[in-house]
XYZ file of C-alpha atoms in Angstrom:
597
model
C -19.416 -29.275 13.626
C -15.963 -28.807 12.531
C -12.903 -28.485 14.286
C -10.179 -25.617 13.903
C -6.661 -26.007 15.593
C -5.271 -22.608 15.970
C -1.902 -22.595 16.461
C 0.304 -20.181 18.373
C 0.107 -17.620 20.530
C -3.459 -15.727 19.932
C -2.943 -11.969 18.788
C -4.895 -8.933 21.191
C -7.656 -7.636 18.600
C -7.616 -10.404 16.023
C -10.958 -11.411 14.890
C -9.904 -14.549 13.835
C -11.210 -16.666 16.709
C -14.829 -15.381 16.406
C -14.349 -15.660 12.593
C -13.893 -19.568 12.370
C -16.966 -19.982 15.102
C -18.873 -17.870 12.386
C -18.029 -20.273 9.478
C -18.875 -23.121 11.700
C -15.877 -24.405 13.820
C -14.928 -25.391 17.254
C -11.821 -23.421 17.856
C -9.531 -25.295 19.804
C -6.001 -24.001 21.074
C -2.609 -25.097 20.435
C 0.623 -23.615 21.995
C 3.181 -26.314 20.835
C 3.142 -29.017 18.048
C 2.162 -31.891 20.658
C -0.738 -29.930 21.412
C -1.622 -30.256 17.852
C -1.113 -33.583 17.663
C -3.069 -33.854 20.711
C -6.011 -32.299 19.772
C -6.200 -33.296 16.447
C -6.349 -37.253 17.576
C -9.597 -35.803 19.788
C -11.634 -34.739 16.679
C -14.080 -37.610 15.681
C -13.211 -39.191 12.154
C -15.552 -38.105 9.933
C -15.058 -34.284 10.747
C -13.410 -31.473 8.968
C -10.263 -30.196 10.513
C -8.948 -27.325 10.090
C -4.889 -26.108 11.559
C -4.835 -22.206 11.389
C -1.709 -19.958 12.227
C -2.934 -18.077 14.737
C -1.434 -14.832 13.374
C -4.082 -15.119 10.014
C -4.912 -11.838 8.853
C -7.538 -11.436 5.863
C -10.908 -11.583 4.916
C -13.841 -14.021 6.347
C -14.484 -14.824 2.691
C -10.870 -15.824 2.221
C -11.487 -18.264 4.968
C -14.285 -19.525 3.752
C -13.143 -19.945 0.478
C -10.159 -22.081 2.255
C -11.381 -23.858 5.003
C -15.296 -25.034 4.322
C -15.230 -25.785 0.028
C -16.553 -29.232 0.669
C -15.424 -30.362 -3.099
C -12.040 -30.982 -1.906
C -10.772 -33.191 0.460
C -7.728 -30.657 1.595
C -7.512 -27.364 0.703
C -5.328 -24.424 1.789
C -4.410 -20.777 1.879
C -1.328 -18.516 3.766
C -1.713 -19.729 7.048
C -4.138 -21.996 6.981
C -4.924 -25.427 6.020
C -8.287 -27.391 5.659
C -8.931 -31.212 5.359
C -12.122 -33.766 4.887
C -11.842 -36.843 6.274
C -11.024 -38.693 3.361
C -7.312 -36.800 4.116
C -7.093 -37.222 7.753
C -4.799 -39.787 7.938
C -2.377 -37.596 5.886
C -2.837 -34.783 8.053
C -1.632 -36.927 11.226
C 0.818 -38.157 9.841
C 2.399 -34.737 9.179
C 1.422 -33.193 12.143
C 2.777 -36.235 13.948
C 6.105 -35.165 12.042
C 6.172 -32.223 13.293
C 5.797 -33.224 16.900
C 8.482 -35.893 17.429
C 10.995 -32.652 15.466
C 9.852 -30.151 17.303
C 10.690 -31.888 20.884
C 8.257 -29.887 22.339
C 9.038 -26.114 21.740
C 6.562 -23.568 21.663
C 8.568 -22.618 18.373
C 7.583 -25.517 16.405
C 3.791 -23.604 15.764
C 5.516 -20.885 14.044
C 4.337 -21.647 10.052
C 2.798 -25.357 11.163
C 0.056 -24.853 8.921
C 2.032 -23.980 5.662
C 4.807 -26.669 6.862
C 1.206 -29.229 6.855
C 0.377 -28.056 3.676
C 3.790 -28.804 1.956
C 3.633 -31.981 3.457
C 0.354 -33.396 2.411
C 1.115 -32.039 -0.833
C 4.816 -34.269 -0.682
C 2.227 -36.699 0.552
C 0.569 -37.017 -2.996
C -2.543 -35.233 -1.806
C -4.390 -32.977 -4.170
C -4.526 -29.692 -2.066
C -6.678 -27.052 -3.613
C -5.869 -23.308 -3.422
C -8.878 -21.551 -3.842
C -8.112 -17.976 -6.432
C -8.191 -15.161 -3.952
C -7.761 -12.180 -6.352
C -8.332 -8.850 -4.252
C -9.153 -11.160 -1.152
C -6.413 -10.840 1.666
C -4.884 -13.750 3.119
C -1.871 -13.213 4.852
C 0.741 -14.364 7.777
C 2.329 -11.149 9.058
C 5.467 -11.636 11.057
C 6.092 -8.315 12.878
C 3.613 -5.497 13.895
C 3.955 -3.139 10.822
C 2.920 -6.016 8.570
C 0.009 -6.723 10.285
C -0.712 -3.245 10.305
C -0.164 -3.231 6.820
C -2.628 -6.542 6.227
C -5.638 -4.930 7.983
C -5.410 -1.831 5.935
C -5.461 -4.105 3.437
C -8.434 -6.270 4.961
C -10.194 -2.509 5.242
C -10.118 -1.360 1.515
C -12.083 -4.191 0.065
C -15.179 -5.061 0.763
C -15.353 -8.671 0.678
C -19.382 -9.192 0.940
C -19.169 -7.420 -2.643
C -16.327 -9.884 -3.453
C -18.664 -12.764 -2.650
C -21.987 -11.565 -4.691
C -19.559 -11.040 -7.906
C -17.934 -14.335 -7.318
C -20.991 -16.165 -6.936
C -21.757 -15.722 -10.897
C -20.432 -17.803 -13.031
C -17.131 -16.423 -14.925
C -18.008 -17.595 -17.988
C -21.909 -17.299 -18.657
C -24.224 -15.820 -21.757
C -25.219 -12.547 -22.586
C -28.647 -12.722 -21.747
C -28.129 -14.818 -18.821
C -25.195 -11.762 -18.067
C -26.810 -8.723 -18.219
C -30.535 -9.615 -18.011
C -30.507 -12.037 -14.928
C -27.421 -12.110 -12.935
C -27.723 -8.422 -12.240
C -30.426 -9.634 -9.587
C -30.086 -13.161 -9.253
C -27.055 -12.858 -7.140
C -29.289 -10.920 -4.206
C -32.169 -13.418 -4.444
C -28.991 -15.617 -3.686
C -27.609 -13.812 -0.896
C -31.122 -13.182 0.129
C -32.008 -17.159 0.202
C -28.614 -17.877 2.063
C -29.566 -15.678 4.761
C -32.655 -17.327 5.127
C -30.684 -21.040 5.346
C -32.660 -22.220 1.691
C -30.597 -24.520 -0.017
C -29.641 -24.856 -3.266
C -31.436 -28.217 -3.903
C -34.856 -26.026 -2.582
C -33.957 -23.548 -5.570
C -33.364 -26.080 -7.752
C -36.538 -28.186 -7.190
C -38.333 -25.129 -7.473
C -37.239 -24.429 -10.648
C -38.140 -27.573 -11.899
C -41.669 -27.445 -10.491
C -42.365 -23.593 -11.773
C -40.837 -25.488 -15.720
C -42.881 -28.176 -15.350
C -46.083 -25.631 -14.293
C -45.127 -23.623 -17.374
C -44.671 -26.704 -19.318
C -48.610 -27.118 -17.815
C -50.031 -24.004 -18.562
C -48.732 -24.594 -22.515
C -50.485 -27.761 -22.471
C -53.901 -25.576 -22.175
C -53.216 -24.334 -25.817
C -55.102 -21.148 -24.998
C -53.138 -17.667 -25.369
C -53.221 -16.509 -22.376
C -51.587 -20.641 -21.151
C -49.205 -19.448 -23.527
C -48.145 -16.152 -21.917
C -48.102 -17.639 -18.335
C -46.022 -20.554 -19.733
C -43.242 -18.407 -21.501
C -43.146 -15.920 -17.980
C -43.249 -18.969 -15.835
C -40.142 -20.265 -18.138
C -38.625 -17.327 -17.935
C -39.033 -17.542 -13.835
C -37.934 -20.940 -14.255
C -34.461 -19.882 -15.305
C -33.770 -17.208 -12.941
C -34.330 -19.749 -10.051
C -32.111 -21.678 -12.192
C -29.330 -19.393 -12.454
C -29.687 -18.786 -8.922
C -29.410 -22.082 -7.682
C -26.094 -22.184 -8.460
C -25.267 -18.818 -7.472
C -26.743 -19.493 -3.985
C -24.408 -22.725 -4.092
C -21.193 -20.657 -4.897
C -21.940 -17.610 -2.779
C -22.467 -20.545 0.460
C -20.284 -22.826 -0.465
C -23.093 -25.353 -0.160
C -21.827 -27.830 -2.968
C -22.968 -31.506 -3.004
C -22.929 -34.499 -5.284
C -26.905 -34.720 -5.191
C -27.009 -31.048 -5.932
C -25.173 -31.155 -8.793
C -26.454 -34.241 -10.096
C -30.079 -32.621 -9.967
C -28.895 -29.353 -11.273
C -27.624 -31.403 -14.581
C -30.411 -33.547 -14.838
C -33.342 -31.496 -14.052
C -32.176 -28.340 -16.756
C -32.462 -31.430 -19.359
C -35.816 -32.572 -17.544
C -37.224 -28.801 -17.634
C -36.223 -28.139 -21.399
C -38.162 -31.526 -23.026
C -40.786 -31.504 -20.516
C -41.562 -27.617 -21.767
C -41.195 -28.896 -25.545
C -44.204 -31.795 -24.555
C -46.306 -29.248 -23.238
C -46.223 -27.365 -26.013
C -46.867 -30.213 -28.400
C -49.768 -31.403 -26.192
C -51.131 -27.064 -26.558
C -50.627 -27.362 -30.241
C -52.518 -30.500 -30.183
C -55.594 -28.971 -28.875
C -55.443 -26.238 -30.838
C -55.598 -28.903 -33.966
C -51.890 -28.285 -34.878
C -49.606 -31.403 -34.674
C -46.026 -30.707 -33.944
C -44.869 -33.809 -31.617
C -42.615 -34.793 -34.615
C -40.966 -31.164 -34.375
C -40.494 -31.367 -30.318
C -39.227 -34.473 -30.474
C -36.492 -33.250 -33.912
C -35.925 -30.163 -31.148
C -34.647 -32.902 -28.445
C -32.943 -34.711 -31.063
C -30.642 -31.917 -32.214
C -30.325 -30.355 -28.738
C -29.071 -34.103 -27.262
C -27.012 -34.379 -29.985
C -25.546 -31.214 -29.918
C -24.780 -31.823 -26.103
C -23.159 -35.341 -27.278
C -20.866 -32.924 -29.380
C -20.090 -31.149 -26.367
C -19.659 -34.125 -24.409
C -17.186 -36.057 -26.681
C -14.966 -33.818 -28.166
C -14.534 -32.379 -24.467
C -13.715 -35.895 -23.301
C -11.366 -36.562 -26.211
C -8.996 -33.575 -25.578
C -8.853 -32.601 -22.200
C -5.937 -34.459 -20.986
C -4.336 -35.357 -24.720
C -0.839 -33.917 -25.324
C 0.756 -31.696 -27.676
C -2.412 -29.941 -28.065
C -2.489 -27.430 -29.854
C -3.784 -26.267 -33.068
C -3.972 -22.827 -35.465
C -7.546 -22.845 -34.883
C -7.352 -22.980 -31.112
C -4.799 -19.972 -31.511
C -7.138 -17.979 -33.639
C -10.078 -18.233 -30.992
C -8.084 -17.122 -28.279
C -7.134 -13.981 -30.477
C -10.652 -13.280 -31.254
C -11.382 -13.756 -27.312
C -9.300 -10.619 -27.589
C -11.388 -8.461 -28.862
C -14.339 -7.922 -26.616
C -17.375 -7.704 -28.984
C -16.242 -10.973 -30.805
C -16.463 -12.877 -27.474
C -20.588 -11.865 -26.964
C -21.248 -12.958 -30.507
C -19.395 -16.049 -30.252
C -21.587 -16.687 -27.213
C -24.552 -15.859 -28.252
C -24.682 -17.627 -31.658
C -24.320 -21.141 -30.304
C -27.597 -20.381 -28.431
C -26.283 -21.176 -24.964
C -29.368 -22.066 -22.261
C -30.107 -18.361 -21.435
C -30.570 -17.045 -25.044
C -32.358 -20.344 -25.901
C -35.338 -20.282 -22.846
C -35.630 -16.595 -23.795
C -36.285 -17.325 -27.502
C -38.892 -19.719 -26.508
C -40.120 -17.662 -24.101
C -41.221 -15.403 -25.987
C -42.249 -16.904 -28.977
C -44.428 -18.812 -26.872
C -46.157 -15.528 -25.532
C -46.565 -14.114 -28.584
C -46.638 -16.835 -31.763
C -47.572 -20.140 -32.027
C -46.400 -23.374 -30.869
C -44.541 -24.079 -34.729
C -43.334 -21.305 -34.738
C -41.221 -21.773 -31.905
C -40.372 -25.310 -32.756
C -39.389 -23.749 -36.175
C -37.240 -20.939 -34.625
C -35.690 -23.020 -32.487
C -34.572 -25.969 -34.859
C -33.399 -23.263 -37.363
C -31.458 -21.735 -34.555
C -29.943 -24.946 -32.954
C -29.016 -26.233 -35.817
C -27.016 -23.051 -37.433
C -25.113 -23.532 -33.608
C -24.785 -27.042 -34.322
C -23.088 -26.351 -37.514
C -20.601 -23.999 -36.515
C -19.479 -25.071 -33.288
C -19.153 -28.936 -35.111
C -17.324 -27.268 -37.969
C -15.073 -25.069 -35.077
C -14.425 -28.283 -33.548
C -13.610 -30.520 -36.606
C -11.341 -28.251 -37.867
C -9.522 -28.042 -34.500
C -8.963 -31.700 -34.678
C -7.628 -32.001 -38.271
C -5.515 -28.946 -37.066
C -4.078 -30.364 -34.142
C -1.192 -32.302 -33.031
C -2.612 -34.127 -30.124
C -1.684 -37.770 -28.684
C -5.148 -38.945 -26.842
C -4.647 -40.840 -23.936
C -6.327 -44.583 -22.656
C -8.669 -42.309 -20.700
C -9.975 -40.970 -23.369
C -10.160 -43.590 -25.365
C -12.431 -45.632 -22.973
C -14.740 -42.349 -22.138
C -15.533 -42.087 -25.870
C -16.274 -46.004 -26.091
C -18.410 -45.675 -22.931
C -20.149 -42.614 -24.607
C -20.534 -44.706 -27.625
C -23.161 -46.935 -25.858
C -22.246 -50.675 -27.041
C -24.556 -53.270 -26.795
C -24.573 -57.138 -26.989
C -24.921 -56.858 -30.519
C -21.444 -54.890 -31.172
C -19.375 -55.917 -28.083
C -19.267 -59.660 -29.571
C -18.593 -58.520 -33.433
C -15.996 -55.939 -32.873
C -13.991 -58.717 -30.992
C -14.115 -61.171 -33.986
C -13.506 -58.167 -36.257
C -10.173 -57.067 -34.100
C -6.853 -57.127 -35.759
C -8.407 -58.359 -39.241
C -10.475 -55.087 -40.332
C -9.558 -51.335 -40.085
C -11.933 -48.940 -41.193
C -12.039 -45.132 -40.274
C -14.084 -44.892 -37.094
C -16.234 -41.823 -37.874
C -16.584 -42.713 -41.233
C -18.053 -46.084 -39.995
C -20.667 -44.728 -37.961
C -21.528 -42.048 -40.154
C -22.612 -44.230 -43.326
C -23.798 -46.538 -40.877
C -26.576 -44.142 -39.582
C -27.000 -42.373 -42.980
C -27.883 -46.170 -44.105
C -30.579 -47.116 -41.354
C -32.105 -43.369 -41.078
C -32.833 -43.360 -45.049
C -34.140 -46.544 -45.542
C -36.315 -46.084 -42.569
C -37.411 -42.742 -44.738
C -37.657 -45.017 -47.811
C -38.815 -47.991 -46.844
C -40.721 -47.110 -43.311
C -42.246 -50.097 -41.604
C -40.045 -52.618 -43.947
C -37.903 -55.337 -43.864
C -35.393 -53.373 -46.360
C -35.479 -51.299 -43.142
C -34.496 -53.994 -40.592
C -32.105 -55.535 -43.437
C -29.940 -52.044 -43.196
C -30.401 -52.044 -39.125
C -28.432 -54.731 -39.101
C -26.003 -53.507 -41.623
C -26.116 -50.765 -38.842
C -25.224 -53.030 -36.720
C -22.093 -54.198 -38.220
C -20.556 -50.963 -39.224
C -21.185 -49.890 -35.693
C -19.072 -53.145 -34.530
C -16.476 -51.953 -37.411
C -16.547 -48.436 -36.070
C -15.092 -49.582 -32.664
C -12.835 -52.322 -33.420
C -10.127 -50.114 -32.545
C -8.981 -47.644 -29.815
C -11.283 -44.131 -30.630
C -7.874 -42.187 -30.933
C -7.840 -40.595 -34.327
C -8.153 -37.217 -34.616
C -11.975 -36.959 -35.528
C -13.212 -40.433 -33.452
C -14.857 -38.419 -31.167
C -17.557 -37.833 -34.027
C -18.568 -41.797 -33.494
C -20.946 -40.920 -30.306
C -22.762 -38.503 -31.958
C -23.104 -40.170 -34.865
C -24.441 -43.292 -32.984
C -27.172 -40.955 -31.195
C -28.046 -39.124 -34.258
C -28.871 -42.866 -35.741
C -30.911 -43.935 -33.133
C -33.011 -41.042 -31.956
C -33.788 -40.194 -35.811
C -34.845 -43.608 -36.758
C -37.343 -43.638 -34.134
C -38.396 -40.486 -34.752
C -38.633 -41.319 -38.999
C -40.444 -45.223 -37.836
C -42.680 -43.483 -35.330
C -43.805 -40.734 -38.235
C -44.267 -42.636 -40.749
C -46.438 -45.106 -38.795
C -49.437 -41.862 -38.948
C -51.120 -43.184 -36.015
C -51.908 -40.939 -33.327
C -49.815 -40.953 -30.383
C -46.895 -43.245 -31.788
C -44.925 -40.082 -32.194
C -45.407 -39.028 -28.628
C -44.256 -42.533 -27.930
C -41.704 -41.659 -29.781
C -40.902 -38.511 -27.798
C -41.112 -40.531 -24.692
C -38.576 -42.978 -25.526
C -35.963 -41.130 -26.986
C -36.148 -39.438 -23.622
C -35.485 -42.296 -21.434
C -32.498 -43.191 -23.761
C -31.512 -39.615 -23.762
C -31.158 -39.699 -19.983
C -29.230 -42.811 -20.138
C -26.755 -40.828 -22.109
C -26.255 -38.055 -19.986
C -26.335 -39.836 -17.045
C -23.373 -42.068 -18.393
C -21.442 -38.435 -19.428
C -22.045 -37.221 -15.532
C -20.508 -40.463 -14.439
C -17.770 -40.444 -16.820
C -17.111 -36.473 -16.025
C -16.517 -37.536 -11.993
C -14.386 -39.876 -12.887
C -16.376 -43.014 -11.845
C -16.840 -44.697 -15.055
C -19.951 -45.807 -17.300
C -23.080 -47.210 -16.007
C -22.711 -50.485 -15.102
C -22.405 -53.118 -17.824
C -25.483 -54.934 -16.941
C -27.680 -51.875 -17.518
C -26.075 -51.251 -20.954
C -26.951 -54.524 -21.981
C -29.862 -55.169 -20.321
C -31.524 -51.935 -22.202
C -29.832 -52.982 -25.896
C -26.899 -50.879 -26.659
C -27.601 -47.824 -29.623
C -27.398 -50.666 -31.894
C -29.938 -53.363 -29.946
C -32.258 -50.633 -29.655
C -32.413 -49.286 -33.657
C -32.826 -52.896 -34.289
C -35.252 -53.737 -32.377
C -37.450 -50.992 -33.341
C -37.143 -51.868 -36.991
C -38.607 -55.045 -36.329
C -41.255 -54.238 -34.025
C -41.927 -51.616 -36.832
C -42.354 -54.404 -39.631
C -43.615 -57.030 -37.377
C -46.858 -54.464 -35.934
C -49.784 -52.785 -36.994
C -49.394 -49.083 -36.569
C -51.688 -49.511 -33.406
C -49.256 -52.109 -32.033
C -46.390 -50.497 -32.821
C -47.543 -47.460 -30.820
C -47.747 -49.795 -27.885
C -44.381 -51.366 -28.059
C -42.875 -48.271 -28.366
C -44.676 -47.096 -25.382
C -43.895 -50.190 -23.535
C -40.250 -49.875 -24.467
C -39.697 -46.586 -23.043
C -41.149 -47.146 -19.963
C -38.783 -50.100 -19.171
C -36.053 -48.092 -20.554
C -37.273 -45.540 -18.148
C -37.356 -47.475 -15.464
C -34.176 -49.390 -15.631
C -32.014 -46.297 -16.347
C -33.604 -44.476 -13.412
C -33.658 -46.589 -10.567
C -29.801 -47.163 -11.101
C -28.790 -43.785 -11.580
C -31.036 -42.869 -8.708
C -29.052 -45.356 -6.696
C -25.810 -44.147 -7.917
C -26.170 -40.839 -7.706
C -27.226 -40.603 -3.620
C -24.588 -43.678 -3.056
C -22.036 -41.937 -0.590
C -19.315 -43.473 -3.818
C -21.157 -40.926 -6.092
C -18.580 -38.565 -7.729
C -18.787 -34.317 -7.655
C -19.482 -33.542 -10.792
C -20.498 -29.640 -11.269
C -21.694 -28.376 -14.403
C -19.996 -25.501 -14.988
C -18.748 -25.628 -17.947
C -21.488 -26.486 -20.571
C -22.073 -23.422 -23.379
C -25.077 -25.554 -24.481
């Protein structure tokens, strides 16, 4: 239960008692400033408190959106003010202000709460101010005003408010106009029915991972149920988030899952599809797993160049000034979205190919696809950097060298290399993994092939001696992953034994949750993984090593093994800390909101 502190006089008619009971508080009563201070001493600690003028006129959703956003640890509109406890002790302090000026007059309650909310925000605390747009939220001070404010209250329907809100602002055209249109009432439907977001979410793994199932069979009619059950899959998807915007029902876990398990759902589906194809007499595990590749990597693109410029200054750039015109023009923004294959247009592809072709044929359209959106958001992006005039910060620095992955093998070398060798970053990395990825296509299961891991190795070292602050060093993640993930994939293909390359597949996985684990992490603002993880599972550059040599050292057979035996510990160790992490009561919000991809 929370607590609201409604100050002032009480107003004949006003709903507004009955209105904070509805969203979950105790309504308490305060007809001076010592009362407040009072009262607000009796709420247990770890409560929400809330100090509301009692002359508040607007919508319930207004409230809502004010009082109950559990993302922020204060948060505020007219009239009203809203705090966690993590901001407590802020809160008293103001209100105990207030009390020893007031000297005990009734008066003192007159504006209290926007008097709190200039004071926590003197106070250094982050107070959020949810967008109201046709919402009402208002403070009248004399009879015709109120008036005036319930008219306004009357002429917009705030329920319809809520369902449009609850979509995401900036979403794809499929997942637009072919899902949302509905989604949003299966929310509202769900929160009326107390379902949770986490329920939704869960669900829609388990209907992805029965689709991912029912293409396993490798029959045609597995194949239709699998791309419906997808296509199910996503709408749950879609509205699992909805649900969590239209309730306000936002939490670190659910957000967490919500990132992790859209990854989860999207290689799990591109396995069971491999496995159909396999019984069917069609091998395509070395396309699934190129399909993960690209996808990761593209989402490493994402990742770092996001990290790298969103608190740099001076940024700006032609090309960022030409986007926003085309944004302009309202057909250019649909194609824009739609050719870089965001999630909706992507699970619809596959869908349907599924349904009605053959498992590589999917894996072909959807490589071809991914990587034309590969190419031209990269190319957007690079040319935005060598366009811009931007000064990158420490932060940003440090989140691209934790997205770069470092092992034991690089930590030690860039430190000797420091201050006596300066070599472009990117370029570093880049003939670095063009060097280990071809000679593992040359060379295979050689020791040419470990010999230029290890001259991996060192340009890796080289490619982080410095600070990543130039203008294109948030290409040196990607390039690292691209490295790695291939060289399996080229080592495992090349060993022609069968089930290395669904070894293969497995791996890269584990290490492909490692990485977006550490990009959740870094996006709440609670670092990398721990260093002990990193090094206990290798580093980019431990791990391409190693499997060169296991490579050359094996038989085909063996090598099969190890790689199996590798990605299970990888597995293992990765999940068991993030699982820790992530339902630690330290674990940062992180929402995905954001990602085109």
């Amino acid at each position: 239960m929370s607590t609201a502190i409604l100050t002032g006089q009480p107003v004949p008619g006003s709903s507004l008692e009955s209105d904070l009971r509805s969203l979950g508080f105790d309504v308490r009563l305060a007809d001076e400033a010592g009362d407040a201070e009072t009262l607000l001493a009796a709420v247990p600690a770890d409560q929400r408190v809330a100090v509301v003028d009692a002359r508040f006129v607007g919508h319930l959703h207004a409230l809502r959106l004010g009082l109950t956003d559990p993302r922020f640890a204060a948060s505020a509109l007219p009239g009203a003010v809203s705090v966690q406890p993590e901001a407590r002790r802020a809160l008293a302090r103001a209100v105990a202000r207030e009390s020893s000026a007031s000297g005990g007059l009734a008066v003192a309650t007159d504006n209290l709460a926007e008097r709190l909310t200039a004071a926590l925000d003197a106070d250094g605390v982050a107070v959020f101010r949810p967008e109201l747009g046709t919402l009402v939220a208002a403070v009248p001070t004399d009879p015709q005003e109120r008036n005036e404010a319930r008219q306004a209250v009357s002429a917009v329907d705030d329920e319809a408010v809520r369902l449009r809100s609850a979509v995401k602002a900036r979403d794809g055209f499929f997942t637009t106009y072919c899902i949302s249109p509905y989604s949003r009432y299966i929310a509202r439907w769900c929160a009326r029915r107390g379902l949770t977001p986490n329920q939704l979410t869960t669900a829609s793994l388990l209907t992805a991972l029965i689709a991912a199932g029912c293409a396993a069979t490798g029959t045609r009619a597995g194949f239709v149920a699998a791309g419906l059950l997808l296509l199910f899959s996503f709408v749950l998807d879609c509205t699992d988030g909805q649900l969590a915007r239209y309730s306000l029902q936002y939490s670190t876990l659910g957000a967490w899952l919500d990132a992790t398990f859209d990854r989860a759902k999207e290689y799990a589906y591109y396995a069971g599809l491999a496995l159909g194809a396999a019984r069917g007499g069609d091998d395509v595990w070395a396309l699934a797993l190129g399909a993960m590749i690209l996808q990761t990597c593209r989402h490493v693109v994402d990742f770092s160049f996001n990290e790298a410029n969103h608190d740099a200054t001076a940024n700006t750039s032609p090309t960022a000034a030409l986007s926003d015109k085309l944004d302009s023009v309202g057909w250019t923004v649909w194609v824009r979205r739609m050719i870089v294959l965001p999630i909706g247009e992507r699970w619809a592809m596959i869908a349907v190919l599924t349904a009605l072709t053959t498992p590589r044929i999917t894996f072909y359209a959807l490589l071809v696809g991914c990587a034309f959106a590969a190419t031209y958001t990269t190319a957007g992006r690079v040319l935005r950097s060598l366009t811009r005039k931007a000064r990158r910060t420490d932060r940003a620095a440090q989140a691209l060298a934790d997205l770069a992955d470092s092992g034991p093998l690089v930590e030690p070398l860039a430190r000797l290399a420091r201050g006596t060798v300066s070599v472009a970053a990117p370029v570093s990395a880049a003939v670095g993994g063009v060097l280990v990825v071809t000679s593992a296509l040359l060379w295979g299961a050689g020791w040419q092939s470990v010999l230029c891991a290890v001259g991996y190795v060192l340009l890796s070292a080289l490619a982080v001696v410095r600070p990543l602050k130039g203008a294109l060093d948030w290409l040196v993640p990607p390039f690292f992953r691209a490295a790695e993930y291939l060289t399996v994939l080229v080592l495992a293909a090349k060993a022609d034994v069968n089930g290395a390359l669904p070894a293969a597949f497995g791996l890269v996985a584990a290490v492909a949750y490692h990485h977006y684990d550490t990009v959740y992490r870094i996006r709440g603002n609670a670092g990398a993984p721990p260093h002990w993880l990193v090094r206990a599972i290798g580093g980019h550059e431990g791990r391409t090593l190693l499997v060169t040599v296991l490579a050359a050292l094996l038989t085909a057979a063996q090598f099969k093994v190890a790689l199996t035996a590798l990605a299970v510990a990888v597995a293992l160790l990765v999940l068991v800390e993030s699982i820790r992490f992530w339902v630690s009561s330290g674990a940062p919000a992180v929402h995905d909101e954001g990602e085109p991809a």
